[in-house]
Short mmCIF file of C-alpha atoms and ligand atoms in Angstrom, two decimals:
data_model
loop_
_atom_site.label_atom_id
_atom_site.label_comp_id
_atom_site.label_asym_id
_atom_site.label_seq_id
_atom_site.Cartn_x
_atom_site.Cartn_y
_atom_site.Cartn_z
CA LEU T 29 174.84 116.32 120.64
CA ALA T 30 175.07 113.21 118.34
CA SER T 31 171.59 113.26 116.37
CA TRP T 32 169.55 116.29 117.40
CA SER T 33 166.14 114.92 116.13
CA ASP T 34 166.29 113.01 119.14
CA TYR T 35 165.78 115.94 121.66
CA PRO T 36 163.07 117.61 120.89
CA PHE T 37 164.20 119.93 123.87
CA ALA T 38 166.85 121.25 122.53
CA ILE T 39 164.84 121.88 119.38
CA SER T 40 162.33 123.69 121.08
CA HIS T 41 164.67 125.91 122.92
CA SER T 42 167.04 126.80 119.90
CA ILE T 43 163.66 127.84 117.85
CA GLU T 44 162.92 129.67 120.90
CA ARG T 45 166.08 131.67 120.78
CA ALA T 46 165.99 132.46 116.95
CA LEU T 47 162.35 134.33 116.97
CA PRO T 48 163.39 137.37 117.33
CA LEU T 49 164.71 137.19 113.75
CA ALA T 50 161.84 135.81 112.72
CA GLU T 51 159.69 138.85 114.50
CA HIS T 52 162.17 141.08 112.77
CA LEU T 53 161.91 140.00 109.27
CA PHE T 54 158.11 140.05 109.58
CA SER T 55 158.02 143.45 110.70
CA GLU T 56 160.95 144.69 108.01
CA LEU T 57 158.69 143.10 105.53
CA ARG T 58 155.33 144.94 106.35
CA GLU T 59 157.29 148.36 106.61
CA ARG T 60 158.85 148.06 103.61
CA THR T 61 156.56 146.40 101.22
CA GLY T 62 153.57 147.75 102.97
CA ASP T 63 151.25 150.17 100.42
CA GLY T 64 148.87 151.87 103.29
CA ILE T 65 145.93 148.54 102.89
CA GLY T 66 148.77 146.28 103.31
CA VAL T 67 151.65 144.93 101.82
CA THR T 68 152.20 144.86 97.67
CA ARG T 69 154.86 142.90 96.49
CA ALA T 70 154.60 142.32 92.83
CA SER T 71 155.72 138.55 91.22
CA TYR T 72 159.07 139.88 89.52
CA GLY T 73 158.38 143.61 90.61
CA PRO T 74 159.42 145.98 93.05
CA GLY T 75 158.05 144.71 96.16
CA GLU T 76 159.23 141.05 95.59
CA GLN T 77 163.15 142.06 95.10
CA ILE T 78 162.50 144.13 98.64
CA ALA T 79 162.03 140.93 100.51
CA HIS T 80 164.88 138.76 98.41
CA ASP T 81 167.40 141.31 99.55
CA LEU T 82 166.12 141.38 102.96
CA LEU T 83 166.70 138.07 103.20
CA SER T 84 169.44 138.10 101.73
CA GLU T 85 171.14 139.95 103.82
CA ALA T 86 170.01 137.92 107.17
CA ALA T 87 171.01 135.06 104.92
CA ARG T 88 174.56 136.65 104.74
CA SER T 89 174.78 137.17 108.51
CA LEU T 90 174.47 134.17 109.11
CA ASN T 91 177.19 132.92 106.73
CA LEU T 92 175.16 130.40 104.23
CA GLU T 93 175.79 129.80 101.19
CA ILE T 94 174.16 131.84 98.63
CA VAL T 95 173.22 131.14 94.88
CA GLN T 96 170.51 132.75 92.63
CA ASP T 97 169.30 130.51 90.07
CA ALA T 98 168.52 132.07 86.29
CA ALA T 99 165.04 132.73 87.52
CA ARG T 100 166.28 134.71 90.40
CA ASN T 101 164.64 132.24 93.09
CA LEU T 102 167.25 132.75 96.06
CA TYR T 103 168.88 129.58 97.02
CA MET T 104 170.62 129.64 101.17
CA THR T 105 172.04 126.89 102.17
CA LEU T 106 173.69 125.27 105.70
CA PRO T 107 176.14 122.88 104.69
CA GLY T 108 175.66 119.60 106.10
CA ALA T 109 178.90 117.21 107.32
CA ASP T 110 178.23 115.04 104.75
CA ARG T 111 177.94 117.34 101.13
CA GLN T 112 177.64 114.78 98.43
CA GLY T 113 174.48 113.32 99.88
CA PRO T 114 171.22 113.91 99.07
CA SER T 115 170.57 116.75 101.26
CA TRP T 116 167.21 119.31 101.90
CA MET T 117 165.10 121.67 100.73
CA THR T 118 162.36 123.77 102.34
CA GLY T 119 160.82 127.20 101.19
CA SER T 120 157.98 129.62 99.60
CA HIS T 121 157.50 132.53 98.01
CA LEU T 122 157.76 135.49 98.51
CA ASP T 123 155.51 137.71 96.47
CA SER T 124 152.17 138.49 97.48
CA VAL T 125 148.85 139.29 95.48
CA PRO T 126 148.14 142.86 95.47
CA HIS T 127 146.83 144.55 99.06
CA GLY T 128 147.46 141.27 100.49
CA GLY T 129 148.66 139.73 104.06
CA ASN T 130 152.29 139.53 104.50
CA TYR T 131 152.24 135.74 105.76
CA ASP T 132 151.09 134.42 102.42
CA GLY T 133 154.55 133.23 101.30
CA ALA T 134 156.31 134.79 103.34
CA ALA T 135 155.90 132.61 106.53
CA GLY T 136 157.48 129.49 105.16
CA VAL T 137 160.72 131.18 104.03
CA ILE T 138 161.18 133.08 107.51
CA ALA T 139 160.32 129.63 109.12
CA GLY T 140 163.26 128.45 106.79
CA ILE T 141 165.48 130.87 107.64
CA THR T 142 164.57 130.86 111.26
CA VAL T 143 165.30 126.68 111.25
CA LEU T 144 168.97 127.69 109.98
CA ALA T 145 169.45 130.46 112.50
CA ALA T 146 168.70 128.56 115.28
CA LEU T 147 171.25 125.74 114.16
CA ARG T 148 173.86 128.36 113.28
CA GLN T 149 173.53 129.98 117.43
CA THR T 150 173.88 126.31 118.34
CA ASP T 151 176.89 125.67 116.03
CA PHE T 152 175.49 122.07 115.33
CA LYS T 153 176.44 120.81 111.75
CA PRO T 154 173.08 118.65 110.19
CA ASP T 155 174.13 115.66 108.51
CA ARG T 156 173.07 116.48 105.43
CA ASP T 157 173.08 120.01 103.16
CA ILE T 158 169.50 122.17 104.13
CA THR T 159 168.87 124.76 101.65
CA LEU T 160 166.47 127.13 101.75
CA VAL T 161 164.78 128.78 98.72
CA ALA T 162 162.72 131.57 98.16
CA ILE T 163 160.53 131.48 95.25
CA ARG T 164 159.47 133.77 92.53
CA GLY T 165 156.33 134.04 90.71
CA GLU T 166 153.84 131.97 93.12
CA GLU T 167 151.24 134.60 93.21
CA ALA T 168 151.07 135.30 88.89
CA GLY T 169 147.87 134.47 88.84
CA SER T 170 147.28 137.86 90.43
CA TRP T 171 149.73 139.71 88.39
CA PHE T 172 150.14 138.56 84.63
CA ARG T 173 146.87 137.63 82.81
CA GLY T 174 146.87 135.81 79.30
CA ARG T 175 147.89 132.32 78.62
CA HIS T 176 150.15 130.81 81.83
CA ASN T 177 150.16 128.00 84.19
CA SER T 178 151.35 130.66 87.16
CA LEU T 179 153.97 129.06 90.01
CA LEU T 180 156.52 130.32 87.95
CA GLY T 181 159.66 130.28 90.17
CA SER T 182 159.06 126.92 91.09
CA ARG T 183 158.26 125.45 87.49
CA ALA T 184 161.32 127.38 86.61
CA ALA T 185 163.69 125.88 88.57
CA LEU T 186 162.22 122.57 88.05
CA GLY T 187 162.33 122.99 84.30
CA ARG T 188 159.16 123.02 83.93
CA LEU T 189 158.10 126.68 82.89
CA ASP T 190 157.17 126.39 78.77
CA ALA T 191 158.89 129.08 76.54
CA GLU T 192 155.74 130.48 75.32
CA GLU T 193 154.21 131.22 78.70
CA LEU T 194 157.26 133.87 78.26
CA GLN T 195 155.79 135.94 75.38
CA SER T 196 151.61 134.70 76.56
CA ALA T 197 151.84 135.60 80.03
CA ILE T 198 151.51 139.58 79.73
CA CYS T 199 151.97 141.80 83.44
CA VAL T 200 148.58 143.36 84.31
CA GLU T 201 151.12 146.33 85.65
CA THR T 202 153.69 147.65 82.62
CA GLY T 203 151.38 145.47 79.42
CA THR T 204 154.71 144.08 78.49
CA PRO T 205 155.43 139.91 77.92
CA LEU T 206 156.66 137.91 80.99
CA ALA T 207 159.93 137.54 79.18
CA GLU T 208 160.53 141.50 79.39
CA ARG T 209 159.11 141.83 83.15
CA MET T 210 161.88 139.03 84.15
CA ALA T 211 164.50 140.69 81.92
CA GLY T 212 164.19 144.17 84.24
CA ALA T 213 164.28 141.46 87.34
CA GLY T 214 167.62 140.68 86.53
CA VAL T 215 166.20 136.86 84.82
CA ASN T 216 168.41 135.33 82.05
CA VAL T 217 165.52 134.74 79.75
CA ASP T 218 167.56 132.56 77.08
CA ASP T 219 168.46 130.15 80.18
CA LEU T 220 164.60 129.73 80.81
CA VAL T 221 164.19 129.09 77.46
CA ASN T 222 166.29 126.33 76.96
CA ARG T 223 164.75 124.80 80.60
CA ARG T 224 167.68 123.86 82.45
CA ALA T 225 166.85 122.92 85.88
CA ALA T 226 168.30 124.54 88.28
CA VAL T 227 167.13 121.61 90.90
CA VAL T 228 168.07 118.48 90.04
CA PRO T 229 165.17 116.39 92.37
CA ALA T 230 168.21 112.92 92.39
CA ARG T 231 169.93 115.75 94.80
CA TYR T 232 166.88 115.76 96.94
CA LYS T 233 166.00 114.33 99.84
CA GLY T 234 162.66 115.83 100.06
CA PHE T 235 160.82 119.43 100.02
CA ILE T 236 159.37 120.74 102.81
CA GLU T 237 157.17 123.78 102.24
CA LEU T 238 155.72 125.84 105.56
CA HIS T 239 152.98 128.10 104.33
CA ILE T 240 149.50 129.37 106.38
CA GLU T 241 146.66 127.84 105.88
CA GLN T 242 144.11 129.75 103.93
CA GLY T 243 140.82 128.96 105.42
CA PRO T 244 139.19 128.83 108.81
CA VAL T 245 139.74 125.02 109.59
CA LEU T 246 142.42 125.39 111.99
CA GLU T 247 141.14 127.94 113.72
CA GLN T 248 138.28 126.32 114.07
CA ALA T 249 139.41 122.91 115.33
CA ARG T 250 141.91 124.52 117.72
CA VAL T 251 144.88 123.06 116.62
CA PRO T 252 148.30 124.94 115.61
CA VAL T 253 149.25 123.06 112.83
CA GLY T 254 148.27 120.77 109.62
CA VAL T 255 149.92 118.07 108.03
CA VAL T 256 148.69 118.46 104.38
CA SER T 257 147.53 115.05 103.04
CA ALA T 258 147.13 116.69 98.98
CA ILE T 259 146.94 119.55 97.40
CA ARG T 260 143.50 119.73 95.95
CA GLY T 261 142.71 119.25 92.15
CA GLY T 262 139.49 120.43 90.30
CA LEU T 263 136.85 120.04 88.11
CA TRP T 264 136.26 123.90 86.46
CA ALA T 265 133.79 125.17 83.87
CA ARG T 266 133.86 128.55 83.22
CA GLU T 267 131.27 128.79 80.98
CA CYS T 268 127.86 127.20 81.77
CA VAL T 269 124.24 127.30 80.43
CA CYS T 270 120.81 126.68 81.21
CA LEU T 271 118.97 127.25 77.71
CA GLY T 272 114.96 127.24 78.40
CA SER T 273 112.13 129.24 76.62
CA TYR T 274 111.10 133.21 77.84
CA ALA T 275 107.65 133.60 78.29
CA HIS T 276 105.00 136.29 79.48
CA ALA T 277 105.02 135.78 83.69
CA GLY T 278 101.46 136.40 83.81
CA ALA T 279 100.17 134.14 81.26
CA GLU T 280 102.31 130.95 81.02
CA PRO T 281 101.04 128.03 83.34
CA ARG T 282 103.40 126.19 84.52
CA SER T 283 102.90 122.98 83.07
CA SER T 284 103.93 124.29 79.51
CA ARG T 285 106.89 126.51 81.10
CA ARG T 286 110.22 125.42 80.47
CA ASP T 287 112.47 127.88 82.99
CA ALA T 288 115.83 128.24 82.84
CA VAL T 289 115.84 129.62 86.56
CA MET T 290 114.12 126.86 88.43
CA ALA T 291 115.38 124.17 86.29
CA LEU T 292 119.04 125.65 87.05
CA SER T 293 117.76 126.00 91.05
CA GLU T 294 116.77 122.35 91.53
CA PHE T 295 120.08 121.28 90.02
CA ILE T 296 121.89 123.32 92.46
CA THR T 297 120.11 122.34 95.48
CA ALA T 298 120.56 118.62 94.32
CA CYS T 299 124.40 119.62 93.86
CA GLU T 300 124.41 120.79 97.10
CA ALA T 301 122.35 116.93 98.16
CA LYS T 302 125.28 115.38 97.04
CA TRP T 303 127.59 117.25 98.24
CA ILE T 304 126.37 116.73 101.73
CA ASP T 305 126.47 112.74 100.39
CA ILE T 306 130.05 113.00 100.21
CA GLU T 307 131.05 114.42 102.96
CA LYS T 308 128.75 112.15 105.33
CA GLN T 309 130.72 109.29 103.66
CA GLY T 310 134.39 111.34 105.14
CA GLY T 311 134.71 111.93 101.62
CA ASP T 312 136.66 115.45 100.80
CA LEU T 313 135.11 118.12 98.34
CA VAL T 314 134.76 121.70 97.72
CA PHE T 315 131.34 122.75 95.57
CA THR T 316 131.20 126.52 94.45
CA ILE T 317 128.98 128.35 91.37
CA GLY T 318 130.92 131.89 91.88
CA LYS T 319 128.75 132.98 88.75
CA LEU T 320 124.67 132.69 88.42
CA HIS T 321 122.84 135.05 86.07
CA THR T 322 120.29 135.69 83.84
CA ASP T 323 120.96 138.83 81.03
CA SER T 324 119.22 141.86 82.84
CA ASN T 325 119.09 143.26 79.27
CA VAL T 326 116.79 140.38 78.11
CA ASN T 327 115.08 139.11 81.60
CA ALA T 328 112.46 141.33 83.37
CA LEU T 329 109.66 141.24 85.79
CA THR T 330 107.26 139.78 84.01
CA LYS T 331 109.48 137.30 82.12
CA VAL T 332 110.28 133.02 82.87
CA ALA T 333 113.75 133.19 82.59
CA GLY T 334 114.73 131.34 78.80
CA GLU T 335 118.60 131.18 79.45
CA ALA T 336 120.40 131.00 82.96
CA LYS T 337 124.59 131.36 82.86
CA PHE T 338 126.74 129.88 85.52
CA CYS T 339 129.87 128.50 86.43
CA LEU T 340 131.36 125.50 88.26
CA ASP T 341 134.56 125.35 90.83
CA ILE T 342 134.41 122.02 92.26
CA ARG T 343 137.46 120.62 94.63
CA SER T 344 138.72 117.03 96.23
CA GLY T 345 141.88 115.57 97.46
CA ASP T 346 140.62 112.48 95.75
CA ARG T 347 140.50 111.65 91.84
CA SER T 348 137.79 108.95 92.07
CA THR T 349 135.52 111.78 94.43
CA LEU T 350 135.90 114.34 91.22
CA GLU T 351 134.78 111.88 88.74
CA GLU T 352 132.26 110.63 90.65
CA ILE T 353 131.33 114.55 91.22
CA GLN T 354 131.75 115.29 87.47
CA ALA T 355 129.21 112.43 86.60
CA TYR T 356 127.04 112.97 89.13
CA VAL T 357 126.99 116.35 87.72
CA GLN T 358 126.21 115.44 83.94
CA GLU T 359 123.86 112.54 84.52
CA LYS T 360 121.68 115.00 86.95
CA ALA T 361 121.66 117.76 84.35
CA ARG T 362 120.27 115.25 81.78
CA THR T 363 117.33 114.04 84.11
CA ILE T 364 116.35 117.89 84.93
CA ALA T 365 116.31 118.79 81.02
CA GLY T 366 114.38 115.60 80.24
CA ASP T 367 111.29 116.62 82.73
CA ARG T 368 111.42 120.83 82.73
CA ARG T 369 112.36 120.50 79.06
CA VAL T 370 115.48 122.61 79.04
CA LYS T 371 118.79 121.92 77.79
CA PHE T 372 121.76 122.29 79.86
CA ASP T 373 125.67 123.07 78.07
CA PHE T 374 128.35 122.89 80.57
CA GLY T 375 130.97 124.16 78.01
CA PRO T 376 134.90 122.70 78.02
CA MET T 377 135.19 120.92 81.54
CA THR T 378 138.51 120.86 83.36
CA LEU T 379 139.62 117.94 85.19
CA ILE T 380 143.09 118.64 87.28
CA SER T 381 144.36 115.90 89.28
CA PRO T 382 145.03 115.95 93.67
CA THR T 383 148.63 116.06 93.74
CA GLU T 384 148.89 113.67 97.28
CA MET T 385 151.83 115.09 99.15
CA ASN T 386 154.36 112.21 100.43
CA PRO T 387 152.91 109.52 102.61
CA VAL T 388 156.25 108.94 104.06
CA LEU T 389 156.84 112.15 104.79
CA ARG T 390 153.40 112.70 106.28
CA GLN T 391 153.57 110.46 108.88
CA GLU T 392 157.26 110.93 109.86
CA MET T 393 155.33 114.60 110.59
CA LEU T 394 152.56 113.06 112.57
CA SER T 395 155.12 111.03 114.73
CA ALA T 396 157.10 114.24 115.07
CA CYS T 397 154.08 116.34 116.18
CA ALA T 398 153.39 113.97 118.51
CA GLU T 399 156.86 113.52 120.06
CA LEU T 400 157.50 117.67 120.46
CA GLY T 401 154.19 117.55 121.89
CA ILE T 402 152.51 119.40 118.93
CA LYS T 403 148.60 118.90 118.47
CA ALA T 404 148.27 118.56 114.28
CA ILE T 405 145.44 117.03 112.03
CA GLN T 406 146.01 115.95 108.54
CA MET T 407 143.36 117.83 105.89
CA PRO T 408 143.73 119.17 102.66
CA SER T 409 145.07 122.42 101.10
CA GLY T 410 142.22 124.12 99.26
CA GLY T 411 144.95 126.41 97.18
CA GLY T 412 147.81 125.45 94.74
CA HIS T 413 151.10 126.02 95.93
CA ASP T 414 154.86 125.50 94.69
CA ALA T 415 155.20 122.06 96.99
CA GLU T 416 152.85 120.65 94.11
CA GLU T 417 155.40 121.85 91.63
CA PHE T 418 158.17 119.82 93.48
CA ALA T 419 156.17 116.91 93.93
CA LYS T 420 155.41 116.46 89.78
CA ALA T 421 158.93 116.24 89.70
CA GLY T 422 159.88 113.73 91.15
CA ILE T 423 161.12 115.18 95.09
CA PRO T 424 159.29 113.24 97.81
CA ALA T 425 157.13 116.88 98.93
CA SER T 426 155.26 117.72 102.03
CA MET T 427 153.45 120.78 103.63
CA ILE T 428 153.38 121.99 107.22
CA PHE T 429 150.19 124.53 107.83
CA ILE T 430 150.00 126.65 110.27
CA ARG T 431 146.79 128.26 111.89
CA ASN T 432 145.98 131.53 110.65
CA GLN T 433 143.11 134.25 111.67
CA ASN T 434 141.35 135.91 108.85
CA GLY T 435 141.87 134.06 105.50
CA SER T 436 144.56 134.89 103.04
CA HIS T 437 145.07 137.30 100.38
CA ASN T 438 144.03 140.18 101.94
CA PRO T 439 145.56 142.58 104.73
CA ASP T 440 144.02 141.31 107.84
CA GLU T 441 145.78 137.95 107.48
CA ALA T 442 147.10 136.80 111.14
CA ILE T 443 149.74 134.24 112.44
CA ARG T 444 150.16 133.53 116.31
CA MET T 445 154.25 133.80 117.15
CA GLU T 446 153.28 130.99 118.79
CA ASP T 447 152.01 128.77 116.15
CA PHE T 448 154.52 130.02 114.27
CA ALA T 449 157.34 128.50 116.61
CA GLN T 450 155.27 125.54 116.87
CA GLY T 451 155.73 125.42 112.75
CA ALA T 452 159.11 126.05 112.64
CA ARG T 453 160.02 123.10 115.53
CA LEU T 454 158.34 120.64 113.02
CA LEU T 455 160.08 121.87 110.20
CA MET T 456 163.28 121.50 112.26
CA ARG T 457 162.46 117.87 112.81
CA MET T 458 162.40 117.19 109.83
CA LEU T 459 164.96 118.58 108.23
CA LEU T 460 167.00 117.11 111.13
CA HIS T 461 165.57 113.37 109.90
ZN1 ZN I 508 151.25 131.42 98.94
#
């Protein structure tokens, strides 16, 4: 075959033949890293190492070139005809949250090895190298407290990990700094301090990450595959307070009350209305108040609330929407504060821009889906992923979501193998581009 990407049938057929390997790897992973509830593969811990050993073993059996970088990310390369030109990279992470599911992260690495196995079985040599990377420490948020920016493995690979994080991130299991935990997993910490990049952006044509969708959107839309438009950015305020004044619940008339709970309720209702409005105009937004409380030591059944605390987690795939909602939140709080004689204090607010996935790759993915007969929709990613670091480093990056039942980061994560196969077909088509 001259150019495989022109033969959808050959792609479908070869992925079909490689699926038993994927099934074997999923079940080995579940068995070897199971914890009785779900799976546990701690970042730079024993479970993650087991997963890396398993993948390395599979790569050896396929006679792929195997390399590890200073951060112990694992690179498995199928050589192409032209070894000098820019190559493709695909991959995801192999760690999990505590008592997590078997598919978050692992699905992307196993999809990659499935594609490489399919190519090996048919003896087809791609035009360029295809490298599969198994990334370390993506779930660091669950395993390290203290100051760090998570996505440890991908940032280390790209020379974007700060030296201070090696000391300021503390392992929740051992109480030791990240540097020590990494050294225990065989990491060359000195190389990380020097921020030497193992992945040089100019050498890559693009990075494609397959991942399970972490919400119910594809399941509800009855579509197996999502093409990710952007990884949502957000607006976060962790310590917000609405201040009024305490008063006797029986004696204080409505007109003279400064009720923090009533004011905050009005604020929340207004924000939800604004959210609905933005959605109606086709905008992308999710708005969450995950904490909301009065102080039970001060408050009582018989007291008007003088203070209510809350937090804000607002996300969007579009920066201007985040700016719009930020302005709305502040303006609404000012109006309500005036009307009800209370005070809103949002504390420090952090706005992080969304990371758009490469528009050319997205378009090619949608065309490839049409060609392969795969039903797909474009959608934003609600959670952060390694792909955003590759994008920030200047590598054209894109993501394939596959339909997942029961959400993610829990033991009940589930995928259908036929959906996984569709995702792998799309991935193969893109990597042969
Ligand atoms: Zn993940």
